[in-house]
Tab-separated table of C-alpha atoms (C1' of nucleotides) in Angstrom:
chain	number	residue	atom	x	y	z
C	1	MET	CA	0.000	0.000	0.000
C	2	GLU	CA	2.753	2.418	0.830
C	3	GLN	CA	4.169	1.737	-2.585
C	4	LEU	CA	1.415	4.032	-3.793
C	5	ASP	CA	2.788	6.821	-1.646
C	6	GLN	CA	6.069	6.685	-3.468
C	7	ILE	CA	4.608	7.527	-6.845
C	8	LYS	CA	1.958	10.004	-5.799
C	9	TYR	CA	1.918	13.751	-6.284
C	10	TYR	CA	-0.620	16.490	-5.648
C	11	ARG	CA	-2.358	18.885	-7.997
C	12	ASN	CA	-4.458	21.916	-7.135
C	13	PHE	CA	-7.264	23.412	-9.146
C	14	GLN	CA	-9.364	26.538	-8.707
C	15	ALA	CA	-13.131	26.513	-8.665
C	16	GLY	CA	-14.396	26.435	-12.226
C	17	GLN	CA	-11.193	25.065	-13.690
C	18	THR	CA	-11.345	22.074	-16.008
C	19	VAL	CA	-9.218	19.191	-14.758
C	20	VAL	CA	-9.546	17.001	-17.852
C	21	TRP	CA	-11.176	17.509	-21.235
C	22	SER	CA	-13.134	14.662	-22.733
C	23	GLY	CA	-11.171	13.167	-25.600
C	24	ASP	CA	-7.830	14.353	-24.265
C	25	ARG	CA	-4.987	12.010	-23.662
C	26	MET	CA	-4.876	11.163	-19.979
C	27	ASP	CA	-1.647	9.973	-18.478
C	28	PHE	CA	-2.640	9.909	-14.840
C	29	VAL	CA	-5.271	8.591	-12.502
C	30	GLY	CA	-6.021	9.941	-9.061
C	31	SER	CA	-8.459	10.622	-6.305
C	32	VAL	CA	-10.048	13.671	-4.783
C	33	VAL	CA	-8.433	14.830	-1.541
C	34	SER	CA	-10.575	17.876	-0.868
C	35	GLY	CA	-13.132	19.878	-2.774
C	36	ILE	CA	-15.700	18.790	-5.312
C	37	ALA	CA	-15.563	18.009	-9.000
C	38	THR	CA	-18.069	16.902	-11.606
C	39	LEU	CA	-17.936	14.358	-14.415
C	40	THR	CA	-19.952	15.478	-17.436
C	41	GLN	CA	-20.773	14.391	-20.967
C	42	THR	CA	-21.666	16.888	-23.663
C	43	MET	CA	-23.512	16.376	-26.935
C	44	GLU	CA	-22.562	18.219	-30.106
C	45	ASP	CA	-25.454	20.619	-29.743
C	46	GLY	CA	-24.452	21.501	-26.207
C	47	ARG	CA	-26.831	19.393	-24.148
C	48	ARG	CA	-24.978	18.279	-21.046
C	49	GLN	CA	-25.440	15.487	-18.547
C	50	MET	CA	-23.470	15.108	-15.367
C	51	VAL	CA	-22.601	11.430	-14.904
C	52	GLY	CA	-20.734	11.629	-11.648
C	53	LEU	CA	-20.187	13.856	-8.659
C	54	LEU	CA	-16.687	13.510	-7.262
C	55	LEU	CA	-16.348	14.043	-3.540
C	56	PRO	CA	-13.274	13.497	-1.368
C	57	SER	CA	-11.959	9.917	-1.686
C	58	ASP	CA	-13.577	9.352	-5.106
C	59	PHE	CA	-11.442	7.951	-7.876
C	60	VAL	CA	-10.797	9.602	-11.246
C	61	GLY	CA	-9.599	7.967	-14.429
C	62	ARG	CA	-9.611	4.518	-15.873
C	63	PRO	CA	-6.666	2.159	-15.859
C	64	GLY	CA	-6.195	0.707	-19.302
C	65	ARG	CA	-7.639	3.640	-21.187
C	66	ALA	CA	-5.499	6.294	-22.816
C	67	VAL	CA	-8.183	8.890	-23.491
C	68	ALA	CA	-10.602	10.601	-21.135
C	69	ALA	CA	-14.263	9.794	-21.783
C	70	TYR	CA	-15.698	12.701	-19.802
C	71	ASP	CA	-15.000	16.267	-18.808
C	72	VAL	CA	-13.837	16.654	-15.237
C	73	VAL	CA	-14.474	20.120	-13.803
C	74	ALA	CA	-13.587	21.479	-10.380
C	75	THR	CA	-16.736	22.907	-8.813
C	76	SER	CA	-14.917	24.218	-5.773
C	77	ASP	CA	-11.230	24.644	-5.128
C	78	LEU	CA	-9.877	21.155	-5.497
C	79	VAL	CA	-6.897	19.106	-4.399
C	80	MET	CA	-6.214	15.835	-6.123
C	81	CYS	CA	-3.792	13.077	-5.352
C	82	CYS	CA	-2.452	11.753	-8.645
C	83	PHE	CA	-0.427	8.819	-9.906
C	84	ARG	CA	1.124	8.553	-13.327
C	85	LYS	CA	-0.879	5.952	-15.126
C	86	LYS	CA	1.867	3.561	-16.184
C	87	PRO	CA	3.390	3.011	-12.736
C	88	PHE	CA	-0.074	2.779	-11.249
C	89	GLU	CA	-1.082	0.069	-13.687
C	90	ASP	CA	2.086	-1.847	-12.952
C	91	LEU	CA	1.301	-1.687	-9.291
C	92	LEU	CA	-2.254	-2.864	-9.979
C	93	GLY	CA	-0.885	-5.960	-11.659
C	94	ARG	CA	1.459	-6.728	-8.814
C	95	THR	CA	-0.680	-5.852	-5.808
C	96	PRO	CA	-3.984	-7.690	-5.445
C	97	ALA	CA	-4.978	-5.577	-2.461
C	98	VAL	CA	-4.915	-2.461	-4.615
C	99	SER	CA	-6.909	-3.937	-7.451
C	100	GLN	CA	-9.427	-5.386	-4.973
C	101	ARG	CA	-9.876	-1.998	-3.412
C	102	LEU	CA	-10.301	-0.389	-6.796
C	103	LEU	CA	-12.826	-3.026	-7.780
C	104	GLU	CA	-14.827	-2.280	-4.677
C	105	MET	CA	-14.825	1.441	-5.409
C	106	THR	CA	-15.842	0.827	-9.002
C	107	LEU	CA	-18.725	-1.390	-7.913
C	108	ASP	CA	-19.892	1.372	-5.589
C	109	GLU	CA	-19.786	3.842	-8.436
C	110	LEU	CA	-21.722	1.449	-10.628
C	111	ASP	CA	-24.414	1.177	-7.972
C	112	ALA	CA	-24.558	4.938	-7.694
C	113	ALA	CA	-24.844	5.277	-11.464
C	114	ARG	CA	-27.659	2.748	-11.536
C	115	GLU	CA	-29.514	4.410	-8.737
C	116	TRP	CA	-29.190	7.605	-10.713
C	117	MET	CA	-30.647	5.959	-13.804
C	118	LEU	CA	-33.856	5.429	-11.851
C	119	VAL	CA	-33.843	9.083	-10.859
C	120	LEU	CA	-33.270	10.266	-14.427
C	121	GLY	CA	-35.672	7.876	-16.078
C	122	ARG	CA	-38.625	7.696	-13.754
C	123	LYS	CA	-38.752	10.473	-11.194
C	124	THR	CA	-40.600	13.773	-11.418
C	125	ALA	CA	-38.767	17.081	-11.186
C	126	ARG	CA	-39.710	17.457	-7.538
C	127	GLU	CA	-38.553	13.932	-6.735
C	128	LYS	CA	-35.320	14.539	-8.607
C	129	ILE	CA	-34.527	17.609	-6.523
C	130	ALA	CA	-35.399	15.801	-3.308
C	131	SER	CA	-33.215	12.871	-4.369
C	132	LEU	CA	-30.250	15.121	-5.032
C	133	LEU	CA	-30.658	16.908	-1.713
C	134	SER	CA	-30.916	13.533	0.032
C	135	ILE	CA	-27.715	12.262	-1.494
C	136	ILE	CA	-25.721	15.392	-0.790
C	137	GLY	CA	-27.254	15.570	2.646
C	138	ARG	CA	-26.430	11.988	3.458
C	139	ARG	CA	-22.848	12.262	2.308
C	140	SER	CA	-22.270	15.452	4.221
C	141	ALA	CA	-24.066	14.041	7.253
C	142	ALA	CA	-21.257	11.556	7.658
C	143	LEU	CA	-19.157	14.574	8.588
C	144	ASN	CA	-21.415	17.243	10.074
C	145	MET	CA	-23.716	15.294	12.327
C	146	VAL	CA	-26.294	17.533	13.916
C	147	ASP	CA	-28.679	17.424	16.842
C	148	GLY	CA	-30.219	13.986	17.027
C	149	ASN	CA	-33.660	15.111	15.851
C	150	SER	CA	-32.862	14.199	12.264
C	151	THR	CA	-32.334	17.870	11.421
C	152	LEU	CA	-29.612	18.317	8.858
C	153	VAL	CA	-27.736	21.387	7.654
C	154	PHE	CA	-25.398	21.494	4.715
C	155	GLU	CA	-23.959	23.647	1.970
C	156	LEU	CA	-25.033	23.036	-1.615
C	157	PRO	CA	-21.848	22.505	-3.603
C	158	LEU	CA	-23.571	23.063	-6.949
C	159	THR	CA	-25.062	25.962	-8.867
C	160	ARG	CA	-28.636	25.633	-10.111
C	161	GLU	CA	-27.251	24.997	-13.563
C	162	ALA	CA	-25.011	22.169	-12.348
C	163	MET	CA	-27.952	20.664	-10.496
C	164	ALA	CA	-29.963	20.840	-13.711
C	165	ASP	CA	-27.167	19.056	-15.562
C	166	TYR	CA	-27.160	16.365	-12.919
C	167	LEU	CA	-30.922	15.919	-12.920
C	168	GLY	CA	-31.682	16.176	-16.611
C	169	LEU	CA	-33.740	19.326	-16.077
C	170	THR	CA	-33.474	22.992	-16.989
C	171	LEU	CA	-32.143	25.415	-14.436
C	172	GLU	CA	-35.524	27.168	-14.358
C	173	THR	CA	-37.266	23.976	-13.336
C	174	VAL	CA	-34.660	23.353	-10.652
C	175	SER	CA	-35.224	26.836	-9.295
C	176	ARG	CA	-38.995	26.442	-9.276
C	177	GLN	CA	-38.926	23.102	-7.503
C	178	ILE	CA	-36.492	24.329	-4.879
C	179	SER	CA	-38.768	27.311	-4.295
C	180	ALA	CA	-41.727	24.959	-3.938
C	181	LEU	CA	-39.954	22.706	-1.425
C	182	LYS	CA	-38.992	25.797	0.540
C	183	ARG	CA	-42.508	27.266	0.400
C	184	GLU	CA	-43.880	23.992	1.751
C	185	GLY	CA	-41.354	23.764	4.556
C	186	VAL	CA	-39.597	20.611	3.367
C	187	ILE	CA	-36.364	22.590	3.336
C	188	GLN	CA	-35.214	26.000	4.524
C	189	LEU	CA	-32.663	28.209	2.807
C	190	GLU	CA	-30.204	30.779	4.084
C	191	GLY	CA	-28.916	32.569	1.040
C	192	LYS	CA	-28.917	30.436	-2.078
C	193	ARG	CA	-26.655	27.687	-0.849
C	194	ARG	CA	-27.113	26.853	2.824
C	195	VAL	CA	-29.836	24.225	3.216
C	196	THR	CA	-31.589	23.121	6.393
C	197	VAL	CA	-33.647	19.944	6.343
C	198	PRO	CA	-35.894	19.902	9.409
C	199	ASP	CA	-37.116	16.364	8.769
C	200	PHE	CA	-34.882	14.114	6.743
C	201	GLU	CA	-37.482	11.338	6.578
C	202	GLY	CA	-39.838	13.849	5.013
C	203	LEU	CA	-37.280	14.706	2.380
C	204	LEU	CA	-36.773	11.034	1.594
C	205	ALA	CA	-40.511	10.657	1.171
C	206	GLU	CA	-40.496	13.531	-1.322
C	207	ALA	CA	-37.712	11.742	-3.175
C	208	GLY	CA	-39.964	8.727	-3.612
C	209	ASP	CA	-37.470	6.501	-1.802
C	210	ASP	CA	-38.415	3.775	0.612
C	211	SER	CA	-38.617	5.129	4.109
C	212	ASP	CA	-35.779	2.906	5.301
C	213	GLY	CA	-33.147	5.212	3.946
C	214	GLY	CA	-32.982	4.689	0.250
C	215	MET	CA	-30.500	2.496	-1.505
C	216	LEU	CA	-29.147	-0.930	-0.656
C	217	VAL	CA	-30.882	-2.185	2.420
S	1	MET	CA	-8.219	-19.562	-14.504
S	2	GLU	CA	-9.263	-23.156	-14.708
S	3	GLN	CA	-9.808	-23.070	-10.978
S	4	LEU	CA	-13.013	-21.296	-11.848
S	5	ASP	CA	-14.108	-24.275	-13.885
S	6	GLN	CA	-13.911	-26.488	-10.847
S	7	ILE	CA	-16.505	-24.558	-8.877
S	8	LYS	CA	-18.861	-23.619	-11.673
S	9	TYR	CA	-22.306	-24.990	-12.385
S	10	TYR	CA	-25.057	-24.154	-14.853
S	11	ARG	CA	-28.587	-22.940	-14.352
S	12	ASN	CA	-31.382	-22.661	-16.896
S	13	PHE	CA	-34.285	-20.261	-16.882
S	14	GLN	CA	-37.315	-19.900	-19.086
S	15	ALA	CA	-38.287	-16.673	-20.792
S	16	GLY	CA	-40.095	-14.472	-18.317
S	17	GLN	CA	-38.720	-16.191	-15.254
S	18	THR	CA	-37.187	-14.129	-12.476
S	19	VAL	CA	-33.611	-15.138	-11.721
S	20	VAL	CA	-33.168	-13.003	-8.611
S	21	TRP	CA	-35.510	-10.796	-6.620
S	22	SER	CA	-34.239	-7.464	-5.368
S	23	GLY	CA	-33.708	-7.684	-1.631
S	24	ASP	CA	-33.250	-11.442	-1.634
S	25	ARG	CA	-30.235	-13.104	-0.193
S	26	MET	CA	-27.856	-13.953	-3.017
S	27	ASP	CA	-25.325	-16.706	-2.521
S	28	PHE	CA	-23.941	-16.926	-6.019
S	29	VAL	CA	-22.468	-14.810	-8.773
S	30	GLY	CA	-22.326	-15.766	-12.403
S	31	SER	CA	-22.342	-14.783	-16.024
S	32	VAL	CA	-24.711	-15.150	-18.919
S	33	VAL	CA	-23.859	-18.005	-21.293
S	34	SER	CA	-26.754	-17.628	-23.707
S	35	GLY	CA	-29.982	-15.693	-23.813
S	36	ILE	CA	-30.817	-12.268	-22.474
S	37	ALA	CA	-31.733	-10.946	-19.053
S	38	THR	CA	-32.577	-7.550	-17.641
S	39	LEU	CA	-31.606	-5.756	-14.471
S	40	THR	CA	-34.411	-3.576	-13.129
S	41	GLN	CA	-35.245	-1.353	-10.200
S	42	THR	CA	-38.814	-0.824	-9.035
S	43	MET	CA	-40.291	1.967	-6.933
S	44	GLU	CA	-43.006	1.337	-4.371
S	45	ASP	CA	-45.682	2.700	-6.671
S	46	GLY	CA	-44.632	0.404	-9.475
S	47	ARG	CA	-42.548	2.703	-11.649
S	48	ARG	CA	-39.727	0.661	-13.106
S	49	GLN	CA	-36.354	1.457	-14.599
S	50	MET	CA	-34.104	-1.023	-16.289
S	51	VAL	CA	-30.525	-0.384	-15.228
S	52	GLY	CA	-28.763	-3.039	-17.234
S	53	LEU	CA	-29.221	-5.340	-20.164
S	54	LEU	CA	-27.394	-8.631	-19.704
S	55	LEU	CA	-26.144	-10.267	-22.866
S	56	PRO	CA	-23.920	-13.330	-23.163
S	57	SER	CA	-20.636	-12.868	-21.267
S	58	ASP	CA	-22.071	-10.226	-18.939
S	59	PHE	CA	-21.508	-10.655	-15.234
S	60	VAL	CA	-24.231	-10.853	-12.578
S	61	GLY	CA	-23.912	-10.255	-8.874
S	62	ARG	CA	-21.596	-8.404	-6.622
S	63	PRO	CA	-18.779	-9.944	-4.651
S	64	GLY	CA	-18.910	-8.714	-1.090
S	65	ARG	CA	-22.646	-8.125	-0.996
S	66	ALA	CA	-25.084	-10.548	0.545
S	67	VAL	CA	-28.300	-9.128	-0.842
S	68	ALA	CA	-29.371	-8.455	-4.416
S	69	ALA	CA	-29.912	-4.786	-5.236
S	70	TYR	CA	-31.947	-5.362	-8.399
S	71	ASP	CA	-34.391	-7.745	-9.990
S	72	VAL	CA	-32.857	-9.989	-12.619
S	73	VAL	CA	-35.368	-11.300	-15.138
S	74	ALA	CA	-34.805	-13.660	-18.051
S	75	THR	CA	-36.163	-12.018	-21.184
S	76	SER	CA	-35.502	-15.048	-23.346
S	77	ASP	CA	-34.614	-18.578	-22.375
S	78	LEU	CA	-31.423	-18.167	-20.442
S	79	VAL	CA	-28.404	-20.210	-19.450
S	80	MET	CA	-26.158	-18.920	-16.727
S	81	CYS	CA	-22.820	-20.103	-15.500
S	82	CYS	CA	-22.771	-19.718	-11.718
S	83	PHE	CA	-20.268	-19.840	-8.892
S	84	ARG	CA	-21.144	-20.037	-5.250
S	85	LYS	CA	-20.224	-16.690	-3.824
S	86	LYS	CA	-17.913	-17.751	-1.025
S	87	PRO	CA	-15.517	-19.860	-3.107
S	88	PHE	CA	-15.595	-17.242	-5.832
S	89	GLU	CA	-14.612	-14.515	-3.391
S	90	ASP	CA	-11.801	-16.667	-2.048
S	91	LEU	CA	-10.546	-17.175	-5.550
S	92	LEU	CA	-10.772	-13.427	-6.192
S	93	GLY	CA	-8.487	-12.819	-3.256
S	94	ARG	CA	-5.957	-15.387	-4.395
S	95	THR	CA	-5.960	-14.813	-8.134
S	96	PRO	CA	-5.067	-11.309	-9.338
S	97	ALA	CA	-5.841	-12.235	-12.942
S	98	VAL	CA	-9.454	-12.910	-12.027
S	99	SER	CA	-9.938	-9.740	-10.060
S	100	GLN	CA	-8.265	-7.733	-12.819
S	101	ARG	CA	-10.616	-9.184	-15.362
S	102	LEU	CA	-13.593	-8.489	-13.167
S	103	LEU	CA	-12.402	-4.929	-12.643
S	104	GLU	CA	-12.208	-4.428	-16.382
S	105	MET	CA	-15.726	-5.754	-16.886
S	106	THR	CA	-17.042	-3.564	-14.107
S	107	LEU	CA	-15.414	-0.505	-15.620
S	108	ASP	CA	-17.070	-1.327	-18.933
S	109	GLU	CA	-20.425	-1.591	-17.226
S	110	LEU	CA	-19.829	1.703	-15.488
S	111	ASP	CA	-19.137	3.356	-18.835
S	112	ALA	CA	-22.291	1.835	-20.271
S	113	ALA	CA	-24.316	3.060	-17.301
S	114	ARG	CA	-22.914	6.547	-17.724
S	115	GLU	CA	-23.604	6.628	-21.401
S	116	TRP	CA	-27.140	5.600	-20.544
S	117	MET	CA	-27.446	8.463	-18.071
S	118	LEU	CA	-26.981	10.858	-20.980
S	119	VAL	CA	-29.686	9.034	-22.918
S	120	LEU	CA	-32.108	9.119	-19.987
S	121	GLY	CA	-31.401	12.666	-18.932
S	122	ARG	CA	-31.025	14.566	-22.162
S	123	LYS	CA	-32.309	12.765	-25.195
S	124	THR	CA	-35.734	13.037	-26.804
S	125	ALA	CA	-37.986	10.008	-27.179
S	126	ARG	CA	-36.953	9.568	-30.801
S	127	GLU	CA	-33.268	9.801	-29.922
S	128	LYS	CA	-33.768	7.342	-27.093
S	129	ILE	CA	-35.266	4.756	-29.422
S	130	ALA	CA	-32.539	5.288	-31.992
S	131	SER	CA	-29.915	4.978	-29.249
S	132	LEU	CA	-31.344	1.682	-28.053
S	133	LEU	CA	-31.527	0.282	-31.572
S	134	SER	CA	-27.929	1.397	-32.151
S	135	ILE	CA	-26.683	-0.359	-29.059
S	136	ILE	CA	-28.511	-3.600	-29.703
S	137	GLY	CA	-27.572	-3.409	-33.353
S	138	ARG	CA	-23.930	-2.842	-32.592
S	139	ARG	CA	-23.718	-5.693	-30.128
S	140	SER	CA	-25.440	-8.100	-32.440
S	141	ALA	CA	-23.392	-6.874	-35.395
S	142	ALA	CA	-20.332	-8.345	-33.761
S	143	LEU	CA	-21.946	-11.702	-34.497
S	144	ASN	CA	-24.178	-11.325	-37.558
S	145	MET	CA	-22.149	-9.176	-39.886
S	146	VAL	CA	-24.058	-8.456	-43.061
S	147	ASP	CA	-23.318	-7.247	-46.552
S	148	GLY	CA	-20.662	-4.570	-46.375
S	149	ASN	CA	-23.044	-1.717	-47.230
S	150	SER	CA	-23.629	-0.925	-43.559
S	151	THR	CA	-27.006	-2.672	-43.704
S	152	LEU	CA	-27.802	-4.408	-40.467
S	153	VAL	CA	-30.466	-6.939	-39.531
S	154	PHE	CA	-31.221	-8.103	-36.026
S	155	GLU	CA	-33.879	-9.417	-33.715
S	156	LEU	CA	-35.250	-7.141	-30.990
S	157	PRO	CA	-34.844	-9.035	-27.736
S	158	LEU	CA	-37.244	-6.779	-25.837
S	159	THR	CA	-40.973	-6.117	-25.739
S	160	ARG	CA	-42.182	-2.557	-26.179
S	161	GLU	CA	-42.788	-2.436	-22.468
S	162	ALA	CA	-39.255	-3.556	-21.652
S	163	MET	CA	-37.912	-0.958	-24.065
S	164	ALA	CA	-40.016	1.650	-22.301
S	165	ASP	CA	-38.556	0.560	-18.969
S	166	TYR	CA	-35.083	0.867	-20.382
S	167	LEU	CA	-35.693	4.277	-21.916
S	168	GLY	CA	-37.722	5.965	-19.210
S	169	LEU	CA	-40.743	6.249	-21.508
S	170	THR	CA	-44.211	4.745	-21.713
S	171	LEU	CA	-44.815	1.843	-24.029
S	172	GLU	CA	-47.182	3.961	-26.123
S	173	THR	CA	-44.452	6.506	-26.777
S	174	VAL	CA	-42.044	3.721	-27.706
S	175	SER	CA	-44.564	2.349	-30.162
S	176	ARG	CA	-45.236	5.738	-31.714
S	177	GLN	CA	-41.560	6.538	-32.181
S	178	ILE	CA	-40.812	3.162	-33.706
S	179	SER	CA	-43.702	3.682	-36.090
S	180	ALA	CA	-42.331	7.101	-36.990
S	181	LEU	CA	-38.823	5.753	-37.667
S	182	LYS	CA	-40.349	3.058	-39.819
S	183	ARG	CA	-42.594	5.499	-41.692
S	184	GLU	CA	-39.561	7.642	-42.463
S	185	GLY	CA	-37.475	4.708	-43.630
S	186	VAL	CA	-34.824	4.884	-40.929
S	187	ILE	CA	-35.673	1.281	-40.077
S	188	GLN	CA	-37.775	-1.504	-41.573
S	189	LEU	CA	-39.751	-4.104	-39.657
S	190	GLU	CA	-40.730	-7.674	-40.399
S	191	GLY	CA	-43.272	-8.614	-37.783
S	192	LYS	CA	-42.778	-6.766	-34.532
S	193	ARG	CA	-39.326	-7.941	-33.730
S	194	ARG	CA	-37.102	-8.303	-36.790
S	195	VAL	CA	-35.411	-4.989	-37.548
S	196	THR	CA	-33.516	-3.966	-40.673
S	197	VAL	CA	-31.375	-0.865	-40.601
S	198	PRO	CA	-30.569	0.152	-44.179
S	199	ASP	CA	-28.157	2.889	-43.124
S	200	PHE	CA	-26.517	2.514	-39.753
S	201	GLU	CA	-24.902	5.949	-39.938
S	202	GLY	CA	-28.351	7.406	-40.407
S	203	LEU	CA	-29.592	5.644	-37.321
S	204	LEU	CA	-26.650	6.972	-35.312
S	205	ALA	CA	-27.487	10.469	-36.508
S	206	GLU	CA	-31.046	10.016	-35.242
S	207	ALA	CA	-29.589	8.934	-31.915
S	208	GLY	CA	-27.777	12.253	-31.633
S	209	ASP	CA	-24.429	10.497	-31.405
S	210	ASP	CA	-21.273	11.710	-33.057
S	211	SER	CA	-20.959	10.240	-36.492
S	212	ASP	CA	-17.803	8.369	-35.574
S	213	GLY	CA	-19.688	5.616	-33.856
S	214	GLY	CA	-20.853	6.841	-30.502
S	215	MET	CA	-19.061	6.139	-27.301
S	216	LEU	CA	-15.398	6.133	-26.427
S	217	VAL	CA	-13.465	7.317	-29.408
E	1	DC	C1'	-61.321	-20.743	-34.576
E	2	DG	C1'	-60.867	-17.914	-31.063
E	3	DC	C1'	-58.482	-16.242	-27.349
E	4	DA	C1'	-54.820	-13.487	-24.808
E	5	DG	C1'	-50.867	-10.928	-24.771
E	6	DA	C1'	-48.610	-7.488	-27.452
E	7	DA	C1'	-48.780	-3.608	-30.210
E	8	DT	C1'	-50.849	0.355	-32.597
E	9	DT	C1'	-53.427	4.498	-32.856
E	10	DG	C1'	-56.269	8.446	-31.245
E	11	DA	C1'	-57.744	12.369	-28.163
E	12	DT	C1'	-56.737	14.933	-24.349
E	13	DA	C1'	-54.157	16.403	-20.125
E	14	DC	C1'	-50.259	17.894	-17.958
E	15	DA	C1'	-45.298	18.451	-16.671
E	16	DT	C1'	-41.495	20.485	-18.161
E	17	DC	C1'	-39.189	23.453	-21.534
E	18	DT	C1'	-38.557	27.843	-23.722
E	19	DC	C1'	-38.294	32.578	-24.002
E	20	DA	C1'	-38.311	36.705	-21.509
E	21	DA	C1'	-38.190	39.900	-17.810
E	22	DG	C1'	-36.608	41.160	-13.246
E	23	DC	C1'	-34.278	40.378	-8.873
E	24	DT	C1'	-30.292	39.743	-5.496
E	25	DG	C1'	-25.943	39.995	-3.376
E	26	DG	C1'	-21.225	40.486	-3.308
E	27	DG	C1'	-17.258	42.549	-5.467
E	28	DT	C1'	-15.059	46.582	-7.843
E	29	DG	C1'	-13.784	50.896	-9.355
E	30	DG	C1'	-14.711	55.658	-9.307
K	1	DC	C1'	-18.428	54.821	0.592
K	2	DC	C1'	-21.569	54.378	-2.688
K	3	DA	C1'	-23.202	53.081	-7.225
K	4	DC	C1'	-22.882	50.037	-10.486
K	5	DC	C1'	-22.294	45.627	-12.486
K	6	DC	C1'	-22.681	40.932	-13.338
K	7	DA	C1'	-23.267	36.032	-12.498
K	8	DG	C1'	-26.482	33.477	-10.406
K	9	DC	C1'	-31.082	33.074	-9.439
K	10	DT	C1'	-36.212	33.721	-9.451
K	11	DT	C1'	-40.585	34.246	-11.545
K	12	DG	C1'	-44.012	34.559	-15.334
K	13	DA	C1'	-46.593	33.231	-19.644
K	14	DG	C1'	-46.961	30.420	-23.356
K	15	DA	C1'	-45.332	26.390	-26.321
K	16	DT	C1'	-44.456	21.560	-26.700
K	17	DG	C1'	-43.296	16.706	-25.892
K	18	DT	C1'	-44.682	12.967	-23.488
K	19	DA	C1'	-48.044	10.701	-20.376
K	20	DT	C1'	-52.578	9.120	-19.729
K	21	DC	C1'	-56.850	7.058	-20.822
K	22	DA	C1'	-59.334	4.484	-24.144
K	23	DA	C1'	-60.305	1.853	-28.315
K	24	DT	C1'	-58.920	-1.155	-31.867
K	25	DT	C1'	-55.939	-4.219	-34.340
K	26	DC	C1'	-52.415	-7.537	-34.765
K	27	DT	C1'	-50.093	-12.110	-33.959
K	28	DG	C1'	-48.950	-16.443	-32.324
K	29	DC	C1'	-50.759	-20.453	-30.258
K	30	DG	C1'	-53.782	-23.886	-27.858
DNA sequence: CGCAGAATTGATACATCTCAAGCTGGGTGG
DNA sequence: CCACCCAGCTTGAGATGTATCAATTCTGCG
């Protein structure tokens, strides 16, 4: 495991900066240390779909592929821990523990992608918003646990436009649905970004998820 | 590699039969030998989204998880090659070649899932249909290559309803769009299932994909 | 032959998109 | 220090694509 340490290096990016362009040669892989990045696909006519949200500890890049398949964009200031691809692949071949770990992470990402397919294909705009807030809320809850009463507070790491790209909606629809959830007391807002969820179970219900907490029992 | 052979066994399913129920305990993993199966998620109110289409060679199950996350349903008669989970996991730990191979397959599935997120989130009904036909056509083309003139003939392995579940549409919309593509000569039909694509490039254009052949340059 | 599941087609309703006009808040330069 | 500016956001009114509800029509099969 510490063999990884010997070939690693760090890279910093500013909010808004593009880390990798789709189609570009990619000679490294890495993982997010701090900050948030997005993985997006773009069609010729400009339609965009976010296909991944990269939070700290998430992996970027694909061993065995020379060319990036997606755009990676830093949404906040970002620090990444990188490995040149060739040495990393060599290590993968030699160290089962590393490839097992990577397999596990990839399976998690696959589950997340599949859960998102349900959101994109079958949920209403309101449910989509509630689903996104649930996911961000849950991941941030791991860090910022709050008073036991299932009240949750977190910072939205995405603009309305980025949320729209994630949800397959327009930014206007995102804005309207957030306003509606706020009007009805499902969430509260301070400024545009700080979200308070007074009743997380209620939010999950709006997302159309089973009451038991969503994915993977 | 042949160690796998020693712990494998075969299972047969009839068209329409459910292989695994979401939420059930799952004590095996496996791969499709022949036939076609689908991976679907269902919401409490019955809305369904297909999250994977399993063709021969595709892998089913997740090492390290006890409970199935999705329904697996045989769409045609199906033969699967199975391994009891415990021995398979042991082998994974001991045999880097196996876990590398599995990692590669999982990464491919992740790419497919992400490509599908773009379809679900941003494409129109007509583009969705064309995208599905392209994918099925391309995978079957690997087997049934036809006269060089980019004409392609294949059998649709899915009902209109299953297509709707894959595409995040209703079956009526699927039917209408297929009729429209047929009316305009983009495809031809013999019966409900046999599809002829006179100009594959044309179909790709309808799918909104880059002319070079879609995914992953 | 006739039935049942699958598919097509039609009319209407509705959710979301599109286009367009303001608003808001934080940073900047005069 | 204030006014302005601009990206991000909100809100409105109308257009449109897809869903919904409801008949038929196919097609394969017992």
